[in-house]
XYZ file of C-alpha atoms in Angstrom:
454
model
C 89.944 144.915 128.714
C 93.727 144.705 128.493
C 93.865 144.815 132.276
C 92.012 141.507 132.716
C 93.884 139.761 129.919
C 97.206 140.910 131.386
C 96.131 139.805 134.919
C 95.453 136.210 133.783
C 98.746 136.180 131.852
C 100.635 137.349 134.959
C 99.125 134.613 137.033
C 100.137 131.975 134.509
C 103.646 133.348 134.287
C 104.032 133.367 138.059
C 102.792 129.767 138.289
C 105.236 128.706 135.589
C 108.009 130.482 137.429
C 107.113 128.644 140.633
C 106.912 125.309 138.936
C 110.286 125.868 137.391
C 111.775 126.199 140.933
C 109.689 123.469 142.478
C 109.589 120.808 139.835
C 112.283 121.419 137.166
C 115.029 122.538 139.514
C 113.843 120.768 142.602
C 114.843 123.903 144.612
C 111.935 124.058 146.993
C 113.610 126.833 149.011
C 113.561 129.134 145.977
C 109.948 128.108 145.353
C 109.031 129.161 148.879
C 111.002 132.439 148.684
C 109.233 133.286 145.470
C 105.712 132.436 146.538
C 105.610 133.622 150.193
C 105.046 137.272 149.322
C 102.495 136.901 146.549
C 99.171 138.462 147.594
C 96.921 138.332 144.533
C 95.019 135.010 144.557
C 96.372 134.830 148.216
C 94.701 131.445 149.013
C 96.337 129.734 146.041
C 99.783 131.163 146.814
C 99.499 130.464 150.534
C 98.914 126.793 149.745
C 101.837 126.746 147.269
C 104.067 128.546 149.702
C 102.931 126.412 152.682
C 103.844 123.113 150.973
C 107.117 124.368 149.562
C 108.097 125.435 153.122
C 107.238 121.917 154.310
C 109.378 120.373 151.572
C 112.215 122.814 152.515
C 112.107 121.801 156.140
C 110.652 125.140 157.278
C 107.895 123.565 159.295
C 106.861 126.595 161.330
C 106.768 128.731 158.197
C 104.724 126.051 156.538
C 102.233 125.888 159.435
C 101.966 129.720 159.405
C 101.193 129.853 155.699
C 98.779 126.977 155.804
C 96.978 128.503 158.804
C 96.540 131.670 156.680
C 95.204 129.519 153.803
C 92.846 127.594 156.071
C 91.425 130.805 157.538
C 90.581 132.119 154.034
C 89.277 128.753 152.878
C 86.971 128.428 155.883
C 85.673 131.968 155.320
C 84.966 131.151 151.641
C 83.289 127.960 152.586
C 80.991 129.634 155.209
C 79.789 132.172 152.630
C 79.041 129.516 150.022
C 81.725 130.186 147.401
C 79.395 129.228 144.528
C 76.607 131.617 145.547
C 78.995 134.549 146.042
C 80.570 133.765 142.588
C 77.286 133.603 140.707
C 76.147 136.882 142.193
C 79.437 138.741 141.513
C 78.506 141.396 138.955
C 81.994 142.007 137.836
C 82.519 138.337 137.100
C 79.241 138.198 135.171
C 80.186 141.171 132.960
C 83.737 140.167 132.485
C 84.958 136.693 133.561
C 85.658 134.666 136.634
C 89.295 135.653 136.849
C 88.263 139.023 138.391
C 87.309 137.151 141.553
C 89.772 136.192 144.189
C 90.791 132.497 144.168
C 88.155 130.649 146.237
C 89.707 127.218 146.499
C 88.433 123.614 146.138
C 87.384 121.301 148.906
C 90.095 118.799 148.155
C 92.643 121.659 148.679
C 91.159 122.315 152.171
C 91.689 118.575 152.984
C 95.260 118.815 151.811
C 95.851 121.951 153.922
C 95.031 120.036 157.189
C 96.866 116.905 155.973
C 100.125 118.802 155.395
C 99.770 120.653 158.654
C 99.634 117.189 160.266
C 102.858 116.209 158.417
C 104.428 119.437 159.637
C 103.477 118.509 163.190
C 104.983 115.042 162.816
C 108.225 116.481 161.598
C 108.266 118.746 164.630
C 107.490 115.840 166.996
C 104.146 117.464 168.005
C 101.869 114.451 168.310
C 98.996 116.437 169.848
C 98.947 118.873 166.877
C 99.303 116.054 164.412
C 96.199 114.341 165.899
C 94.119 117.380 165.567
C 95.099 118.059 161.969
C 94.508 114.514 160.830
C 91.117 114.595 162.490
C 90.291 117.845 160.719
C 91.407 116.539 157.384
C 89.303 113.430 157.583
C 86.320 115.313 158.849
C 86.584 117.879 156.088
C 86.666 115.257 153.278
C 83.669 113.412 154.730
C 81.620 116.671 154.619
C 82.504 117.360 150.945
C 79.938 115.160 149.390
C 77.073 116.623 151.427
C 78.221 120.138 150.644
C 78.168 119.602 146.935
C 74.852 117.858 146.954
C 73.094 120.635 148.832
C 74.941 123.862 147.875
C 75.675 123.677 144.141
C 72.266 122.522 143.037
C 70.599 125.102 145.264
C 72.838 127.863 143.807
C 72.236 126.804 140.205
C 68.444 126.765 140.521
C 68.355 130.114 142.387
C 70.530 131.908 139.932
C 68.723 130.512 136.829
C 65.523 131.784 138.380
C 66.976 135.170 139.231
C 68.468 135.541 135.674
C 65.111 134.869 134.090
C 63.510 137.623 136.259
C 66.175 140.193 135.720
C 66.661 140.040 131.979
C 64.050 139.924 129.257
C 66.649 138.904 126.731
C 66.676 135.322 128.018
C 63.154 134.992 126.733
C 64.417 135.915 123.163
C 66.898 133.099 122.997
C 66.195 130.032 120.961
C 67.775 127.935 123.640
C 67.342 124.573 121.962
C 69.482 125.611 118.967
C 72.399 126.850 120.914
C 72.123 124.278 123.732
C 72.329 121.375 121.287
C 75.593 122.693 119.980
C 76.965 123.267 123.463
C 75.966 119.788 124.700
C 77.714 118.289 121.610
C 80.938 120.055 122.230
C 80.840 119.372 125.934
C 80.386 115.708 125.333
C 83.590 115.785 123.334
C 85.649 118.211 125.460
C 84.803 116.568 128.805
C 84.890 113.029 127.699
C 88.189 112.529 129.540
C 86.315 112.803 132.855
C 84.688 109.480 132.192
C 87.937 107.558 132.457
C 88.434 108.582 136.088
C 86.853 106.267 138.582
C 85.952 108.853 141.120
C 86.793 108.194 144.757
C 83.644 107.480 146.735
C 82.456 110.253 148.887
C 85.390 112.545 148.026
C 87.713 110.419 150.233
C 91.432 110.773 149.429
C 92.745 107.298 150.177
C 96.232 108.496 150.990
C 94.924 110.842 153.753
C 92.774 108.026 155.167
C 95.780 105.710 155.129
C 98.448 107.995 156.637
C 95.981 109.094 159.333
C 95.003 105.477 160.073
C 98.634 104.499 160.227
C 99.379 107.288 162.656
C 96.446 106.480 164.852
C 97.152 102.802 164.799
C 100.799 103.297 165.804
C 99.365 105.494 168.690
C 97.194 102.596 169.817
C 93.940 104.362 168.811
C 91.507 101.843 167.473
C 89.911 104.340 164.983
C 93.058 103.981 163.009
C 91.974 100.534 161.729
C 88.659 102.074 160.455
C 90.656 104.616 158.543
C 92.958 101.915 157.071
C 89.808 99.986 156.025
C 88.435 103.221 154.404
C 91.566 103.541 152.283
C 91.662 99.821 151.422
C 88.071 99.882 150.260
C 89.116 102.409 147.646
C 92.521 101.114 146.450
C 92.582 97.521 147.506
C 96.295 97.828 148.302
C 97.718 94.473 149.431
C 100.155 96.322 151.751
C 97.179 98.178 153.392
C 95.268 95.005 153.746
C 98.260 93.462 155.554
C 98.469 96.523 157.720
C 94.942 95.997 158.877
C 95.672 92.468 159.993
C 99.031 93.531 161.543
C 97.396 96.186 163.743
C 94.500 93.887 164.702
C 97.153 91.429 166.047
C 98.910 94.238 167.897
C 102.336 92.773 168.412
C 104.302 95.513 170.180
C 107.626 93.790 169.762
C 107.742 93.590 166.042
C 108.755 96.921 164.378
C 108.280 98.002 160.768
C 109.279 100.811 158.515
C 106.698 102.368 156.079
C 107.752 104.411 153.101
C 105.436 106.954 151.352
C 106.511 108.329 148.014
C 104.738 111.345 146.459
C 105.516 111.521 142.760
C 104.597 113.829 139.903
C 102.544 116.939 139.500
C 98.777 117.090 139.904
C 96.216 117.789 137.104
C 96.047 121.351 135.859
C 93.501 123.293 133.791
C 93.486 124.742 130.360
C 90.892 126.771 128.515
C 88.810 125.787 125.566
C 86.316 128.091 123.866
C 82.930 127.647 122.316
C 82.083 130.402 119.857
C 78.565 130.145 118.415
C 76.150 132.435 116.712
C 73.268 132.890 118.970
C 69.973 132.570 117.120
C 67.287 135.010 118.259
C 63.643 134.947 117.421
C 64.008 138.060 115.317
C 66.517 136.085 113.127
C 69.343 138.430 114.062
C 72.712 136.859 114.988
C 75.044 137.979 117.716
C 78.261 136.795 119.129
C 77.805 134.158 121.818
C 80.929 132.844 123.380
C 81.789 130.367 126.186
C 85.191 129.866 127.652
C 85.392 126.864 129.940
C 88.149 125.160 131.861
C 89.282 121.703 130.982
C 91.389 119.398 133.062
C 94.734 118.279 131.765
C 96.103 115.078 133.105
C 98.724 115.113 135.905
C 102.283 114.244 135.130
C 104.264 111.276 136.497
C 108.010 111.632 136.926
C 108.421 107.828 137.303
C 106.228 104.928 136.354
C 107.073 102.480 139.133
C 109.127 102.099 142.289
C 110.818 99.026 143.866
C 112.710 98.519 147.090
C 115.942 96.635 146.775
C 117.420 95.046 149.946
C 117.165 91.619 151.372
C 114.503 90.983 148.817
C 113.116 93.057 145.864
C 109.611 94.396 146.491
C 107.309 96.618 144.432
C 105.618 99.609 145.850
C 101.711 99.798 145.853
C 100.135 102.817 144.171
C 97.576 103.869 146.674
C 96.136 107.079 145.148
C 95.781 109.123 142.034
C 95.239 112.829 142.680
C 93.734 113.246 139.209
C 90.790 111.158 140.497
C 90.314 113.418 143.451
C 90.478 116.591 141.336
C 88.261 115.186 138.496
C 85.651 114.080 140.924
C 85.204 117.458 142.409
C 85.568 119.167 139.057
C 82.733 117.040 137.632
C 80.511 118.215 140.453
C 81.399 121.800 139.635
C 80.628 121.474 135.963
C 76.883 122.257 136.160
C 77.777 125.446 138.081
C 80.643 126.424 135.750
C 78.430 125.965 132.602
C 75.528 127.781 134.133
C 77.713 130.568 135.248
C 79.204 130.851 131.696
C 75.803 130.877 130.029
C 74.556 133.542 132.325
C 77.484 135.663 131.456
C 77.095 135.022 127.818
C 73.396 135.947 128.010
C 74.267 139.328 129.655
C 76.913 140.079 127.067
C 74.650 139.125 124.110
C 71.871 141.301 125.637
C 74.377 144.201 125.756
C 75.169 143.710 122.085
C 71.460 143.924 121.125
C 70.835 146.970 123.273
C 73.840 148.799 121.783
C 72.937 147.770 118.262
C 69.288 148.891 118.610
C 69.932 152.148 120.424
C 73.329 153.271 118.950
C 73.692 151.598 115.717
C 75.687 148.695 114.127
C 79.149 150.098 115.074
C 78.172 150.195 118.742
C 76.850 146.660 118.357
C 80.164 145.679 116.914
C 81.955 147.198 119.937
C 79.725 145.217 122.140
C 80.611 142.008 120.330
C 84.323 142.902 120.563
C 83.847 143.539 124.379
C 82.237 140.084 124.719
C 84.968 138.294 122.813
C 87.834 139.879 124.627
C 86.326 139.458 128.136
C 85.232 135.901 127.706
C 87.929 133.848 129.525
C 87.846 130.676 131.653
C 89.083 130.501 135.146
C 92.000 128.040 134.945
C 93.581 128.851 138.242
C 94.560 125.793 140.225
C 97.293 124.818 142.795
C 100.063 122.774 141.174
C 102.059 121.696 144.175
C 100.381 118.336 144.991
C 101.663 114.918 143.752
C 100.017 113.023 140.870
C 100.385 109.587 142.465
C 101.298 108.259 145.927
C 103.092 104.958 146.446
C 103.479 102.801 149.552
C 105.892 100.219 150.944
C 106.199 98.394 154.332
C 109.095 96.268 155.438
C 109.942 94.368 158.554
C 112.843 96.032 160.369
C 115.999 94.059 159.725
C 119.478 95.379 159.750
C 120.635 96.082 156.297
C 121.188 98.443 153.388
C 118.235 99.331 151.164
C 117.794 101.111 147.814
C 114.720 102.657 146.167
C 114.680 102.260 142.482
C 112.421 104.409 140.282
C 112.149 102.971 136.710
C 115.317 100.853 137.538
C 117.156 103.961 138.580
C 118.561 104.215 142.110
C 117.115 107.435 143.630
C 117.456 106.939 147.342
C 119.540 104.781 149.868
C 119.019 104.162 153.532
C 120.353 101.822 156.228
C 118.390 100.112 159.065
C 120.747 99.833 162.035
C 120.440 98.572 165.574
C 120.070 101.574 167.694
C 120.557 101.690 171.503
C 121.843 104.068 174.180
C 125.475 103.138 173.396
C 125.057 103.653 169.627
C 122.746 106.687 169.205
C 121.439 107.665 165.812
C 123.179 110.933 165.199
C 125.518 110.949 162.288
C 123.510 110.172 159.091
C 119.850 111.151 158.465
C 119.497 108.184 156.137
C 120.055 105.730 158.994
C 116.877 104.362 160.439
C 116.469 102.575 163.756
C 115.585 98.929 163.776
C 114.195 99.292 167.331
C 111.387 101.752 166.412
C 108.465 101.946 164.062
C 109.372 104.366 161.264
C 107.565 106.410 158.517
C 109.766 107.608 155.743
C 108.402 110.340 153.459
C 109.835 110.968 150.021
C 108.856 113.562 147.456
C 110.163 113.387 143.884
C 110.732 116.279 141.596
C 112.343 116.142 138.187
C 115.834 116.802 139.536
C 115.716 116.173 143.285
C 114.624 113.710 145.985
C 113.208 115.200 149.212
C 113.511 112.882 152.251
C 111.963 113.198 155.708
C 111.695 110.801 158.678
C 108.199 111.673 160.066
C 107.930 108.889 162.602
C 110.931 107.297 164.198
C 114.023 108.189 166.296
C 115.307 111.678 165.243
C 118.430 113.656 166.059
């Protein structure tokens, strides 16, 4: 029992250590070095490692780690991660933390998205196109997956549980379920405040993909821009749609994407109830369930200071994406927890009847100490994404976050006699540009993903 408690604590300690490097210190190289050799919960750490490598400018390492993550994710997806989880005997008798980390569909989408950004940073347009296509295809399949697989899995396993254990027929389900529903209504009320993105579409991924394809002259880019605009109604994206429909090749622009904050995480809350049986005996019945904690913003708003002052548009909130998928998982999570609680309560009754009250007490102690929620989640994604577009005019520009200057760049007139070589914060007036910025608590990470590079 101590082994499983310790295993969970170790994971949490490692994640806190990673977050200290990544967010508090803003040292993404240390975050990569720390995470790249962690093998337990390999999928989770490969995602963490892959993104920290991208932030550190180690694009080949990032692609390698994200390829490993994608391979595991695809294997889990093919096997139906929910069916395999519900039929896992160890997880039923203990808790979900004994299973390897399976991943969420939104994480699979992010894997391909950041591989596309890696490819852009390397100047590999063919690879970027492939990964953007995969990211958009994956997120469109997510809704269909949940509709079919989760409900099928829940019904099959409820049916199997009723066949395999007689103890389920002894439970006064109405008494306990009423209490459970009351607590769930309170504990999960925060999910109602999120306006879930339709069809599991991440508007940032649709937008950046659409921008890339539009700049490449691919007409499907406009459809992706429209998809993003339909979710966030960003004025800038609406203007982009009109801009690319007009297709003026002589007018150049610079787009700025800012990723800010830390995505939503999970914490555990417990429901400990007496389970009323038809024989009027009472046994320990405990549920431990994961609950979402809101993501964290490092800054509340961003403005661009230059020829004119302009405010960035917020184009996505990762909490919405996570909460939308989490809400679809809740029926599975609750069913899974109830099945585990039924098995453990049955064990208590068997021990009590056959070996006496002390054995029953040990069974109750086993139930209490092995009832734990699976709160594992990647922490490396932003909470919010912000967007700006400007016409390319020679000048000096500042990005202010909450009225604090966090980044400065120049747009200059580049030609063959005046090549762009000396300062990475100098952007060409003569090309379309995409600037990527990632905030941490104590660092600003800058990349020029599209535009003239050294």
